[in-house]
Short mmCIF file of C-alpha atoms and ligand atoms in Angstrom, two decimals:
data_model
loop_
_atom_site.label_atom_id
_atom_site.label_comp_id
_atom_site.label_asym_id
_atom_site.label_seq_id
_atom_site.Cartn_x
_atom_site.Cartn_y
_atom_site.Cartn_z
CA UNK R 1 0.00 0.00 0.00
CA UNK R 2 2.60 2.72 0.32
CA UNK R 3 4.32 1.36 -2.49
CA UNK R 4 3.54 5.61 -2.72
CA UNK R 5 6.03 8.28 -2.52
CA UNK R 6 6.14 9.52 0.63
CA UNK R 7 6.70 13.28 -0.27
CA UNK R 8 6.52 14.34 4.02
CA UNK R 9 6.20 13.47 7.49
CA UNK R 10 5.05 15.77 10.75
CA UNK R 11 4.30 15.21 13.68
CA UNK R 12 0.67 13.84 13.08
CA UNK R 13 0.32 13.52 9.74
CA UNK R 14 2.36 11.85 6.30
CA UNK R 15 1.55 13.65 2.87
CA UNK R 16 1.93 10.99 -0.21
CA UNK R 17 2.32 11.84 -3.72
CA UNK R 18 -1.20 12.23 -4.98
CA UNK R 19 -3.08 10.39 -7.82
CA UNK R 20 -2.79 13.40 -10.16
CA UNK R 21 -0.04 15.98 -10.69
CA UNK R 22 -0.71 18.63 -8.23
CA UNK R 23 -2.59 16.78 -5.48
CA UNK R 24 -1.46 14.84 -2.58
CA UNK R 25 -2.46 12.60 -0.18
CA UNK R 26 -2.99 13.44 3.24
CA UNK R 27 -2.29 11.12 6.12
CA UNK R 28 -4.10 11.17 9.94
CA UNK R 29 -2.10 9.18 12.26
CA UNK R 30 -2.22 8.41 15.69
CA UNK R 31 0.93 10.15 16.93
CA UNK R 32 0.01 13.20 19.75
CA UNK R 33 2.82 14.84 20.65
CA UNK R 34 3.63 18.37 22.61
CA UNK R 35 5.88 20.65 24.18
CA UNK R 36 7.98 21.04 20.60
CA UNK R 37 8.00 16.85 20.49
CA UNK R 38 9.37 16.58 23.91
CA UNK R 39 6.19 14.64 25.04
CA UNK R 40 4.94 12.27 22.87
CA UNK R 41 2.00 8.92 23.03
CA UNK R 42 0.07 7.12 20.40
CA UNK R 43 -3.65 7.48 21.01
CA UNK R 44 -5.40 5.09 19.37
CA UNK R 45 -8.05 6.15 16.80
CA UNK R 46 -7.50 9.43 17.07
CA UNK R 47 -5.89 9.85 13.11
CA UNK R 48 -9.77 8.99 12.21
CA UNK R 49 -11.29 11.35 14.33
CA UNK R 50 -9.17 14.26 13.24
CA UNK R 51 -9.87 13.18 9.63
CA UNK R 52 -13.50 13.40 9.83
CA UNK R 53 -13.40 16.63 12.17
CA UNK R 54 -10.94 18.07 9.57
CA UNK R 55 -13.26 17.25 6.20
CA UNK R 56 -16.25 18.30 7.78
CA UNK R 57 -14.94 21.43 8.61
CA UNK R 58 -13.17 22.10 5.81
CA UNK R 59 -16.07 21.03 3.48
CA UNK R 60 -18.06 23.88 5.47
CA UNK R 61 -15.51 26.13 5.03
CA UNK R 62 -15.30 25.56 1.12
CA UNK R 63 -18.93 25.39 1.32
CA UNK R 64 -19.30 29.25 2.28
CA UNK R 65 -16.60 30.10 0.07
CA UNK R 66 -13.27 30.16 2.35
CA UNK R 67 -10.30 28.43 -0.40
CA UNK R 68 -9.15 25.52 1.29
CA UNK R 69 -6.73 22.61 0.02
CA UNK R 70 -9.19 19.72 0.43
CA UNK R 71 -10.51 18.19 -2.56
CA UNK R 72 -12.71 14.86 -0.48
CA UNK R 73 -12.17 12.04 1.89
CA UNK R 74 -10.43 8.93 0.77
CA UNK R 75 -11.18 6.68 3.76
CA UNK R 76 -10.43 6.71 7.20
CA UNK R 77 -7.40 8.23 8.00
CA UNK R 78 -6.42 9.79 4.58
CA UNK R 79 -8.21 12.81 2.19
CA UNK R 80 -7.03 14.17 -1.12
CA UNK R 81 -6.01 17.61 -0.93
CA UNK R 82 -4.40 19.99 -3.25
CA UNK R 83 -0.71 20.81 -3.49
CA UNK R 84 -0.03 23.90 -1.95
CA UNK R 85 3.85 25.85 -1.15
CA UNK R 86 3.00 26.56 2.70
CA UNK R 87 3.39 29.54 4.12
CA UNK R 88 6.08 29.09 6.67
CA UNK R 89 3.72 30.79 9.63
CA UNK R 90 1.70 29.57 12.40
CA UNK R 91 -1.42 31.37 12.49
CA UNK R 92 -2.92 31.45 15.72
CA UNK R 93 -6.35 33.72 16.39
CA UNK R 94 -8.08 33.94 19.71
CA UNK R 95 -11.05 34.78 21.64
CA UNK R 96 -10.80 33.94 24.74
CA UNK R 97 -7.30 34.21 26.98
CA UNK R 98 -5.42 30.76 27.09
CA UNK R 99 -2.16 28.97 26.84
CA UNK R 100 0.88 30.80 26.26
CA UNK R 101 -1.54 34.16 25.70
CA UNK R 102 -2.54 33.84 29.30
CA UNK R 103 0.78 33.10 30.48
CA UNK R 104 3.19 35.31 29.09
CA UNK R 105 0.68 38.94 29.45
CA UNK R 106 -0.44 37.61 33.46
CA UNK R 107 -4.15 37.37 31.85
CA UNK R 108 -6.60 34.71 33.57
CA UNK R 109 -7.37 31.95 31.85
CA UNK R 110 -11.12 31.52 30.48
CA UNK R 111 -11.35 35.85 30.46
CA UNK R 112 -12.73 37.01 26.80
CA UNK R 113 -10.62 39.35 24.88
CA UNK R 114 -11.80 43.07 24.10
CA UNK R 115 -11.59 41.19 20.30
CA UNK R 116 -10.20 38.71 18.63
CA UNK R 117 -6.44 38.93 18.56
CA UNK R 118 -4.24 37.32 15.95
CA UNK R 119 -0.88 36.27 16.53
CA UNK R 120 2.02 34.33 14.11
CA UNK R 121 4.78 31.77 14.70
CA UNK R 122 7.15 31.22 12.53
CA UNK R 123 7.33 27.37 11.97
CA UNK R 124 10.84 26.41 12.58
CA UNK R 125 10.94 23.69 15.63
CA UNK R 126 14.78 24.85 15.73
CA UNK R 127 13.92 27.38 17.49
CA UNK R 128 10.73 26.41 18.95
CA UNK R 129 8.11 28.14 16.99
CA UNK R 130 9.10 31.65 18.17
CA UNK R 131 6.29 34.67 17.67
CA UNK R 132 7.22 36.84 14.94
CA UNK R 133 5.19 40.24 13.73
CA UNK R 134 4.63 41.46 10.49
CA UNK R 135 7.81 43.49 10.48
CA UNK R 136 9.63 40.12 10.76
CA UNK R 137 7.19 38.28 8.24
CA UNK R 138 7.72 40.82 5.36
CA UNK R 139 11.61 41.77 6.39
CA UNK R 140 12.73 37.90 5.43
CA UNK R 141 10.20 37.49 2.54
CA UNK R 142 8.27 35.01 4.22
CA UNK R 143 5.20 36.33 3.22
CA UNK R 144 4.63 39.67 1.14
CA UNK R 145 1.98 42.82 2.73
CA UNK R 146 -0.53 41.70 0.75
CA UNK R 147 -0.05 38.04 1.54
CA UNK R 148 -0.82 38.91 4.97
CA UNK R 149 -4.05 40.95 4.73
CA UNK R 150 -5.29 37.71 2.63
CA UNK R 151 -3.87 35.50 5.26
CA UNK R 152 -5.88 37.26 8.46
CA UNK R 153 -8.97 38.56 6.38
CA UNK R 154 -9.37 34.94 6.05
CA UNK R 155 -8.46 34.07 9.53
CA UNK R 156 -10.95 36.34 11.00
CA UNK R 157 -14.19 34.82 8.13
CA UNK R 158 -12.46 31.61 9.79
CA UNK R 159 -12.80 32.32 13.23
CA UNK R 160 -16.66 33.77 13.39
CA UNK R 161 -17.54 30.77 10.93
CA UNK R 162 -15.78 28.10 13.58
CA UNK R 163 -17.35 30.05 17.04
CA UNK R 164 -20.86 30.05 15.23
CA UNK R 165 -20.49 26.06 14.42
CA UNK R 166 -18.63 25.48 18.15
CA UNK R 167 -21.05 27.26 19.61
CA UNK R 168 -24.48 25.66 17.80
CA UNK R 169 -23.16 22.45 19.68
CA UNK R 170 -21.87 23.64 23.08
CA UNK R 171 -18.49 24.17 22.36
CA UNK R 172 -16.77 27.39 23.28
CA UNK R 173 -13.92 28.08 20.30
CA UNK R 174 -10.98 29.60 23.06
CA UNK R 175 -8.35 29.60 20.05
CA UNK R 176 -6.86 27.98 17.30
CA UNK R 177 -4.05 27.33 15.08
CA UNK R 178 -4.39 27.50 11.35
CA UNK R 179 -1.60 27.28 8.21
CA UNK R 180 -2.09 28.66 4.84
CA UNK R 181 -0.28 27.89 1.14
CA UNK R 182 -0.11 29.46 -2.15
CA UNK R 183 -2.13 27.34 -4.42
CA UNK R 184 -1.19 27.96 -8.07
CA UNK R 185 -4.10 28.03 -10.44
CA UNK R 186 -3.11 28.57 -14.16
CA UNK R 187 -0.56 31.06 -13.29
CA UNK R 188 -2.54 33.18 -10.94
CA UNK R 189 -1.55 32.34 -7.52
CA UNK R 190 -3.85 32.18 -4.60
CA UNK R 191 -3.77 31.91 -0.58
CA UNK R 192 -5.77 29.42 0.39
CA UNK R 193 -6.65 27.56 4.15
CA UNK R 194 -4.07 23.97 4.27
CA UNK R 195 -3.36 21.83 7.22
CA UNK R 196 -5.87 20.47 8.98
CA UNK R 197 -8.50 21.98 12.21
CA UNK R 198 -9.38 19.78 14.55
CA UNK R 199 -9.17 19.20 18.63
CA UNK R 200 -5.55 19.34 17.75
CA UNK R 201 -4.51 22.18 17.28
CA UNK R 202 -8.06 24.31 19.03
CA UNK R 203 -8.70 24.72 22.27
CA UNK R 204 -12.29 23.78 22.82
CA UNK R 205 -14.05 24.20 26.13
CA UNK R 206 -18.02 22.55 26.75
CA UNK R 207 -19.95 25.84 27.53
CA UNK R 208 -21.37 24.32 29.97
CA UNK R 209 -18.95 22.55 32.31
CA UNK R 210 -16.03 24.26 30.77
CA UNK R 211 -14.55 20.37 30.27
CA UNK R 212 -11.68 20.69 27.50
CA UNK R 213 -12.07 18.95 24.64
CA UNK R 214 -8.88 19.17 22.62
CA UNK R 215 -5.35 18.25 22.82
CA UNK R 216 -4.54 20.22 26.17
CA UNK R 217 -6.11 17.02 27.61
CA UNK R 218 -3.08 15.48 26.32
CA UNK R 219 -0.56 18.54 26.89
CA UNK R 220 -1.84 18.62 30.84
CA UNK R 221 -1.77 14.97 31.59
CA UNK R 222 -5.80 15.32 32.10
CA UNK R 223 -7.01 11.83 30.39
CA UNK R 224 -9.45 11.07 28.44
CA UNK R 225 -8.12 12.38 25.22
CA UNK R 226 -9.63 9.77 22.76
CA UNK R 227 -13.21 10.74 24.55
CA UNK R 228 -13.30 14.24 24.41
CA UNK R 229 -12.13 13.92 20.43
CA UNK R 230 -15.10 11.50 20.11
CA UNK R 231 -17.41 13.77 22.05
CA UNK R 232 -16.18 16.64 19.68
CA UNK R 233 -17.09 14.21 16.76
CA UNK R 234 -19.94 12.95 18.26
CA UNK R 235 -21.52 16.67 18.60
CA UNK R 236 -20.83 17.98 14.70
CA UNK R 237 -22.57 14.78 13.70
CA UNK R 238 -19.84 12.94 11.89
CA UNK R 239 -18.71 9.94 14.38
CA UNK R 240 -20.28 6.53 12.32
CA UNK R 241 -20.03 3.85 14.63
CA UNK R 242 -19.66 1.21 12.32
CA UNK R 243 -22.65 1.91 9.66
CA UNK R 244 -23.68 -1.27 8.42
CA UNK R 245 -24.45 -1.25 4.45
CA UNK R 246 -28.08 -0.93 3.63
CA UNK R 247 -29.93 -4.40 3.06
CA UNK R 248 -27.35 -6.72 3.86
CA UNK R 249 -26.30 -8.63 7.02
CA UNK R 250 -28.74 -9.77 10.22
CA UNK R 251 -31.47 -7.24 11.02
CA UNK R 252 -32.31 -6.49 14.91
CA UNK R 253 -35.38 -7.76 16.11
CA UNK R 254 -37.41 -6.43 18.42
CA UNK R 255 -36.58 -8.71 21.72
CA UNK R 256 -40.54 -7.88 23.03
CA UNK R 257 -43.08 -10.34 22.29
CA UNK R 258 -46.31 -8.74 20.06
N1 UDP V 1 -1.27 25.41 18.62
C1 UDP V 1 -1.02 24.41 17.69
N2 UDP V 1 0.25 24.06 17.42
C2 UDP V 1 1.33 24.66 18.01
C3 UDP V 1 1.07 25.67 18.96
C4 UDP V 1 -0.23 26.02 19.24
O1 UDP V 1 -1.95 23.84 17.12
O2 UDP V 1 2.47 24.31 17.70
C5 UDP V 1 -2.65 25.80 18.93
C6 UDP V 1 -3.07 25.37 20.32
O3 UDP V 1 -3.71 24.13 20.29
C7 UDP V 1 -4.05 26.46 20.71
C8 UDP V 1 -3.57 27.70 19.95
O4 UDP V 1 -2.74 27.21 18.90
O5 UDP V 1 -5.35 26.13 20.27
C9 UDP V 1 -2.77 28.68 20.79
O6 UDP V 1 -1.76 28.00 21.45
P1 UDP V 1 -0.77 28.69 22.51
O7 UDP V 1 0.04 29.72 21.84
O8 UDP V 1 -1.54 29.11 23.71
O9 UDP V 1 0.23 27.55 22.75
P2 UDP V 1 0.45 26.46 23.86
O10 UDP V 1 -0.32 26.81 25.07
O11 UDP V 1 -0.02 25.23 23.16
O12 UDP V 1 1.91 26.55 24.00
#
């Protein structure tokens, strides 16, 4: 089966050469790790989850008219996307104060910002992802001025899209991380949404209990990581437990007499 060129490899996913000249395959696996790679654990099942989360999402997001790289599902851990030269940026928005926001300006955890705030990382795990500003981005042609109004235009449609969904199921969207590529499309080049969004890489509190649902169940030792990815599933409506094929196989029977 992967008699297939094997054109990357992160953290969490593998991208394959695709079928066609210009697409790739895109890979879920089960790998979680944090802390720049320091801490890492397999967690079983959750490559599938974070495919489904990531096509339904991104489907939506195409849907409404956001560019994205994802062309469809292939099966369960892989999707066809489009080739795409990534922008070398972490793109992180948020609306709520969290993680290393909270930490590093002395702001409470779980406190709304005035607005939403977006930040960038520049992805080199050399140096640990540092924060870099626009100055930096433009200065060392990662990205041109114009590249960058695309980039958080679309970051912001993103973001209310994302709370609105979160939010129609219980979910409070506290932040996320999102990466972006130049797509080229006969010779016009365009920015479009790559990557993948899912409990990954967003921090996703129930509005009710404020129970995380996302990877900081993994990065804080909390448990119960495969659960809250299937809960996360479970609420957009995309976990199939095992959907058996229409008129084949035994049929359940009502156990009460008539
Ligand atoms: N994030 C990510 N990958 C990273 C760093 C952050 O997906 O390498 C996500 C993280 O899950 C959270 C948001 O970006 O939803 C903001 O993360 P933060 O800067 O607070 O980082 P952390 O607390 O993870 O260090």
């Amino acid at each position: 089966m992967n008699r297939r060129r094997r054109v990357y490899e992160g953290k969490a996913k593998v991208l394959y050469e695709g079928p066609e000249p210009g697409t790739l395959i895109q890979h879920f696996k089960d790998d979680a790790t944090a802390f720049n790679n320091k801490k890492h654990a397999l967690i079983e099942g959750k490559g599938v989850l974070n495919n489904r989360i990531s096509e339904f999402i991104f489907q939506k997001l195409n849907e409404i008219g956001v560019p994205t790289h994802f062309v469809k599902r292939i099966n369960m851990r892989e999707q066809l996307i489009r080739e795409v030269e990534i922008i070398p940026l972490e793109v992180v928005v948020r609306n709520v104060a969290a993680g290393s926001l909270a930490t590093r300006l002395g702001l409470e955890e779980g406190k709304p910002l005035p607005r939403s705030i977006i930040e960038f990382y520049y992805k080199a795990d050399a140096l640990n992802d540092p924060m870099v500003t626009e100055e930096h981005i433009t200065a060392f042609g990662w990205a041109t001025p114009q590249e960058i109004d695309e980039v958080m235009a679309l970051a912001l449609r993103i973001n209310d899209f994302l709370v609105g969904l979160f939010l129609g199921i219980g979910i409070r969207l506290i932040d996320f991380k999102v990466e972006f590529g130049r797509l080229w499309d006969n010779e016009q080049v365009r920015i479009v949404l790559a990557d993948e969004i899912s409990p990954d890489c967003c921090r996703l509190w129930d509005v009710a209990t404020s129970d995380k649902l996302d990877k900081d169940r993994f990065r804080r030792d909390l448990g119960g990581v495969l659960e809250a990815y299937q809960e996360v599933a479970r609420r957009l409506g995309v976990l199939t437990e095992n959907p058996r094929p229409k008129g084949s196989g035994p049929v359940l029977v009502s156990s009460k007499p008539n």
